[in-house]
Amino acid sequence: RQCPRSMPHAATGIRRCWYQRCTENGYNAVLVDLTRDNTGSILLRAVNQKNVDGVIFLQSIRDVFLEVCVSAQLPFVVLDAHELIKDIPSVRCDYKEATECAVHYLLENGHKQIALFGIGEIPAFFRETCAGYLKALSSYGMITEDAFAYSVLPTPDSVEHALETLLSYQIPDA
């Protein structure tokens, strides 16, 4: 069975799909948002109750949780690690390829003026997304000097300013 593809929010759809797969395979899944529960009390309680078979961390791992996993001999992986750390199993996403695929999809569907808003606070991320964006445009013979690539801060004001700047020049169609 496939997970639903059209969800109002991508993250919600991914979580639902993940929970569905865990349930189908007999896994007990616990999702902990360490930005809200910065003590990790839910995770630590699950580990102490031996109710965890493994842990997936998103983007980074704090030393305290690393120590907990190692001492409990729990397998763990850091998914979408922006920084690979020696001896910590990590999966690093290829933002260049992902952006290139996304832009190809838009180009194949007839869009010609495609804007890119990237988070400049994470230089490697922005550099990779821009590289994929420009590579896709150039593979269609589009002049990359005309590209609409904007580095923004992850704030509404920054995005709004970049959007106003973009719209003052030309309206992109994607």
Short mmCIF file of C-alpha atoms in Angstrom, two decimals:
data_model
loop_
_atom_site.label_atom_id
_atom_site.label_comp_id
_atom_site.label_asym_id
_atom_site.label_seq_id
_atom_site.Cartn_x
_atom_site.Cartn_y
_atom_site.Cartn_z
CA ARG A 1 0.00 0.00 0.00
CA GLN A 2 1.22 3.48 -0.75
CA CYS A 3 1.11 6.42 1.63
CA PRO A 4 -1.13 9.30 0.59
CA ARG A 5 0.70 11.74 -1.64
CA SER A 6 -1.50 14.78 -1.28
CA MET A 7 -1.50 16.09 2.25
CA PRO A 8 -2.05 19.69 3.30
CA HIS A 9 1.34 19.74 4.99
CA ALA A 10 4.23 17.60 3.78
CA ALA A 11 5.63 16.96 7.27
CA THR A 12 2.23 15.76 8.48
CA GLY A 13 1.97 13.40 5.54
CA ILE A 14 5.44 12.03 6.14
CA ARG A 15 4.70 11.45 9.84
CA ARG A 16 1.42 9.71 9.06
CA CYS A 17 3.09 7.50 6.49
CA TRP A 18 5.90 6.68 8.92
CA TYR A 19 3.46 5.80 11.71
CA GLN A 20 1.44 3.68 9.29
CA ARG A 21 4.54 1.71 8.22
CA CYS A 22 5.65 1.25 11.82
CA THR A 23 2.22 -0.06 12.83
CA GLU A 24 2.05 -2.43 9.84
CA ASN A 25 5.44 -3.87 10.78
CA GLY A 26 4.74 -4.16 14.50
CA TYR A 27 6.99 -1.32 15.64
CA ASN A 28 6.19 1.02 18.48
CA ALA A 29 6.98 4.48 17.12
CA VAL A 30 7.58 7.50 19.33
CA LEU A 31 8.09 10.92 17.78
CA VAL A 32 9.84 13.42 20.02
CA ASP A 33 10.26 17.04 19.02
CA LEU A 34 13.43 18.03 20.86
CA THR A 35 12.79 21.69 20.04
CA ARG A 36 9.71 21.54 22.28
CA ASP A 37 10.89 18.90 24.77
CA ASN A 38 14.51 20.01 25.02
CA THR A 39 15.14 17.69 27.97
CA GLY A 40 14.15 14.72 25.85
CA SER A 41 12.08 13.40 28.74
CA ILE A 42 9.79 11.34 26.46
CA LEU A 43 12.76 9.76 24.70
CA LEU A 44 14.64 9.13 27.96
CA ARG A 45 11.53 7.57 29.55
CA ALA A 46 11.05 5.26 26.55
CA VAL A 47 14.73 4.21 26.70
CA ASN A 48 14.59 3.62 30.47
CA GLN A 49 11.45 1.51 30.05
CA LYS A 50 13.26 -0.49 27.35
CA ASN A 51 10.46 0.41 24.98
CA VAL A 52 12.80 1.46 22.16
CA ASP A 53 14.54 -0.68 19.54
CA GLY A 54 16.34 2.19 17.83
CA VAL A 55 16.35 5.95 17.44
CA ILE A 56 16.29 8.24 14.40
CA PHE A 57 17.46 11.78 15.08
CA LEU A 58 16.67 14.58 12.65
CA GLN A 59 19.59 16.84 11.65
CA SER A 60 21.70 16.57 14.80
CA ILE A 61 22.27 14.66 18.02
CA ARG A 62 23.08 16.14 21.42
CA ASP A 63 25.85 14.59 23.48
CA VAL A 64 23.44 13.56 26.25
CA PHE A 65 21.31 11.54 23.81
CA LEU A 66 24.40 10.07 22.16
CA GLU A 67 25.55 8.84 25.58
CA VAL A 68 22.09 7.40 26.35
CA CYS A 69 21.97 5.49 23.06
CA VAL A 70 25.52 4.17 23.40
CA SER A 71 25.05 3.08 27.03
CA ALA A 72 21.72 1.38 26.21
CA GLN A 73 23.31 -0.21 23.12
CA LEU A 74 20.55 1.23 20.96
CA PRO A 75 21.12 1.54 17.24
CA PHE A 76 20.62 5.10 16.05
CA VAL A 77 21.09 7.22 12.96
CA VAL A 78 21.09 10.95 12.28
CA LEU A 79 18.87 11.70 9.28
CA ASP A 80 19.45 14.80 7.17
CA ALA A 81 22.68 15.61 8.98
CA HIS A 82 24.02 18.97 7.89
CA GLU A 83 27.33 18.11 9.45
CA LEU A 84 28.74 14.59 9.31
CA ILE A 85 30.42 13.57 12.54
CA LYS A 86 33.01 10.80 12.68
CA ASP A 87 31.74 7.52 14.14
CA ILE A 88 28.08 8.63 14.16
CA PRO A 89 25.94 6.89 11.53
CA SER A 90 24.41 9.66 9.46
CA VAL A 91 22.35 10.05 6.33
CA ARG A 92 23.05 13.25 4.47
CA CYS A 93 20.49 14.43 1.95
CA ASP A 94 21.67 15.50 -1.49
CA TYR A 95 20.10 18.94 -1.74
CA LYS A 96 21.67 19.60 -5.13
CA GLU A 97 20.06 16.54 -6.69
CA ALA A 98 16.74 17.13 -4.92
CA THR A 99 16.56 20.72 -6.14
CA GLU A 100 17.60 19.73 -9.64
CA CYS A 101 14.82 17.10 -9.76
CA ALA A 102 12.26 19.62 -8.47
CA VAL A 103 13.24 22.24 -11.05
CA HIS A 104 13.25 19.62 -13.84
CA TYR A 105 9.71 18.69 -12.83
CA LEU A 106 8.60 22.33 -13.06
CA LEU A 107 10.36 22.78 -16.43
CA GLU A 108 8.80 19.60 -17.81
CA ASN A 109 5.41 20.98 -16.83
CA GLY A 110 5.90 24.15 -18.85
CA HIS A 111 7.21 26.60 -16.27
CA LYS A 112 9.98 28.87 -17.58
CA GLN A 113 10.54 31.52 -14.92
CA ILE A 114 11.27 29.66 -11.70
CA ALA A 115 12.29 31.42 -8.51
CA LEU A 116 14.33 29.83 -5.72
CA PHE A 117 14.25 31.03 -2.14
CA GLY A 118 16.96 29.40 -0.03
CA ILE A 119 18.09 29.83 3.54
CA GLY A 120 21.39 31.67 3.39
CA GLU A 121 22.08 31.07 7.10
CA ILE A 122 23.14 27.55 6.18
CA PRO A 123 25.75 28.26 3.46
CA ALA A 124 26.32 24.66 2.36
CA PHE A 125 22.57 24.09 2.02
CA PHE A 126 22.05 27.27 -0.02
CA ARG A 127 25.12 26.57 -2.19
CA GLU A 128 23.89 23.05 -2.98
CA THR A 129 20.30 24.06 -3.69
CA CYS A 130 21.51 26.88 -5.96
CA ALA A 131 23.83 24.48 -7.80
CA GLY A 132 20.94 22.07 -8.47
CA TYR A 133 18.66 24.93 -9.50
CA LEU A 134 21.21 26.35 -11.95
CA LYS A 135 22.16 22.92 -13.31
CA ALA A 136 18.52 22.15 -14.14
CA LEU A 137 18.03 25.53 -15.82
CA SER A 138 21.21 25.18 -17.88
CA SER A 139 20.25 21.63 -18.97
CA TYR A 140 17.20 23.23 -20.60
CA GLY A 141 19.41 25.82 -22.28
CA MET A 142 18.18 28.61 -20.07
CA ILE A 143 20.50 31.50 -19.34
CA THR A 144 21.53 31.22 -15.72
CA GLU A 145 22.15 34.97 -15.37
CA ASP A 146 18.38 35.36 -15.53
CA ALA A 147 17.86 32.99 -12.63
CA PHE A 148 15.74 34.13 -9.71
CA ALA A 149 17.75 32.75 -6.76
CA TYR A 150 17.37 34.55 -3.45
CA SER A 151 19.09 33.93 -0.15
CA VAL A 152 16.68 34.64 2.69
CA LEU A 153 16.60 34.34 6.44
CA PRO A 154 13.95 31.99 7.83
CA THR A 155 11.77 34.91 8.90
CA PRO A 156 8.57 36.28 7.36
CA ASP A 157 10.13 39.75 6.91
CA SER A 158 13.10 38.38 4.98
CA VAL A 159 10.94 36.26 2.70
CA GLU A 160 8.52 39.14 2.14
CA HIS A 161 11.37 41.50 1.22
CA ALA A 162 12.85 38.97 -1.24
CA LEU A 163 9.41 38.38 -2.75
CA GLU A 164 8.81 42.13 -3.19
CA THR A 165 12.23 42.48 -4.85
CA LEU A 166 11.51 39.56 -7.16
CA LEU A 167 8.06 40.84 -8.13
CA SER A 168 9.42 44.32 -8.87
CA TYR A 169 11.53 42.81 -11.68
CA GLN A 170 9.35 40.13 -13.20
CA ILE A 171 6.74 37.68 -12.05
CA PRO A 172 7.96 34.08 -12.05
CA ASP A 173 5.50 31.36 -12.98
CA ALA A 174 6.77 28.87 -10.37
#
